[in-house]
Amino acid sequence: MTTRPGEAIDHGPLIAEIDFATFEMRVSTARYHADDHHRRERERLWMHVWQAAGRADDIPEVGDWTEYRLFDQSFLIVRGRDGRIRGFVNACRHRGNALCEGKGRSARFTCPYHNWSYGLDGKLLAVAKPDFAGSLEDFVGRKDELGLVEVPTECFAGFVFLNPDRQAAPLREFLGEIAGLLAPYRLDEMIPVGLNVREALECNWKVVMDAFQEGYHIQAVHPELIAAMDESQERYGFFGDHSVATGPFGAANLESFGPESQAESIRGLPATFPGVAEVLPRFETLLDAHRDDAGLLAFPEGVTGRLLLQQATRATLEAKGLDVSGLTDTQMSDNHFHLVFPNLFMTIRAGEATVILSTPHPDGDPGRCHWLVQNLMWLPPEERPAKREPLREVPEGEHFPYFLALEQDWEMMQRQQRGLRNSGLDHMALTRQEVRLAHYHSMLDGWVGATERTSKHREEQP
């Protein structure tokens, strides 16, 4: 039988099986608010790392373009006439004027200052009054060296990844094994449905990444999720800078409850996980096959409500036309939490994903960031145009009302930032349930360098 990539996570270690000796469990708070650390992140991390800059379907047609801003840097991402997406420094090669702002569609890019124009492939097309620039023959001969400055840009899983470092290794090399784990989900065929929002937050970009890498806060912030998640049964995988965790739907002891209780627990999932709603009709059909003459459920040995949910999910998605042959049974029912370093988090189930993408705020304030929140779903191609949710840019100072759990996170993250910036608090003390944070910050230290205080704490640990 062919091994499915997800089996690597199905058999990953439980939290009780992880050796914590290699993890840094104290994390400096200076990295969330100190200007010097923010500058080091800019120069050592962001200007050299592959980063998700949006979705490829944001620019679906030839000539569609969007601006990607990173600190004080601006990049132009455009779909060329050959269908390929490229990235360029957003500056005219003549006097450096910014070519574009926001998003749009163009047949060419013309600098508004002196009318130099460039093709969608970045090549210089024409210059106003070329005789004033020098000999016409000399100028035409230099066209190739006067095109827009291109930066590495590649697409994977429907995302556009950009790296400001023109000497960067290929994206696949950076992604490593995580690429193989993500491929069977067919994320490149998913579209935003119902939620596609970009908004400024009053917190450091890493506060956002931290919040979605642990479920320890569920008991206090999301009590309505307690019945649907159990961290003691999470399994983990660490792949270079990236990480994956998975947790089964339902408590670890759900199978000790009767069939009716198991079924009722699953029926309640759509309140938090909307994609389950379309699976429930087939789930109910499978349940009915296990009812006695009195209409009561009686599961034979080896059958559980979770197993029937997995079967119903696979059958429903296959009937829609989604190839799920590369996904395991746990990927039919369980949330898989992927952290694609440094700033892309995805909660993925077969057929759907919630995307959280955070970036530093362009104004340079380490206490602010932008986040992009998307609900991606797989739909048959003929249904996608009508159901695609356009990107909503929330104006500065305004707020978009999210669903309950996300609204709770939105409030708590900004509250955390207010505490982190207190000078009397020099480090955070992580728990074992926050092992993904410990790994994440260790990887960040590898790029940016640990603060002096963090290094000191490391030496003090037994």
mmCIF file of C-alpha atoms in Angstrom, residues 4-6 178-187 190 322-328 331:
data_model
loop_
_atom_site.group_PDB
_atom_site.id
_atom_site.type_symbol
_atom_site.label_atom_id
_atom_site.label_comp_id
_atom_site.label_asym_id
_atom_site.label_seq_id
_atom_site.Cartn_x
_atom_site.Cartn_y
_atom_site.Cartn_z
ATOM 1 C CA ARG A 4 0.427 8.755 2.459
ATOM 2 C CA PRO A 5 2.472 11.789 3.603
ATOM 3 C CA GLY A 6 0.112 12.411 6.536
ATOM 4 C CA ILE A 178 6.377 20.407 4.762
ATOM 5 C CA ALA A 179 5.689 20.728 1.025
ATOM 6 C CA GLY A 180 4.949 17.017 0.736
ATOM 7 C CA LEU A 181 2.639 17.115 3.742
ATOM 8 C CA LEU A 182 0.607 20.008 2.331
ATOM 9 C CA ALA A 183 0.387 18.879 -1.297
ATOM 10 C CA PRO A 184 -2.416 16.248 -0.919
ATOM 11 C CA TYR A 185 -4.825 18.835 0.496
ATOM 12 C CA ARG A 186 -5.018 20.567 -2.902
ATOM 13 C CA LEU A 187 -4.841 24.015 -1.298
ATOM 14 C CA MET A 190 -9.294 26.147 -2.737
ATOM 15 C CA LEU A 322 -12.061 16.435 -4.728
ATOM 16 C CA ASP A 323 -9.292 13.847 -4.934
ATOM 17 C CA VAL A 324 -8.624 12.884 -1.304
ATOM 18 C CA SER A 325 -6.742 9.681 -2.070
ATOM 19 C CA GLY A 326 -3.534 11.167 -0.694
ATOM 20 C CA LEU A 327 -5.072 12.001 2.695
ATOM 21 C CA THR A 328 -5.252 9.718 5.721
ATOM 22 C CA GLN A 331 -7.036 14.136 7.869
#
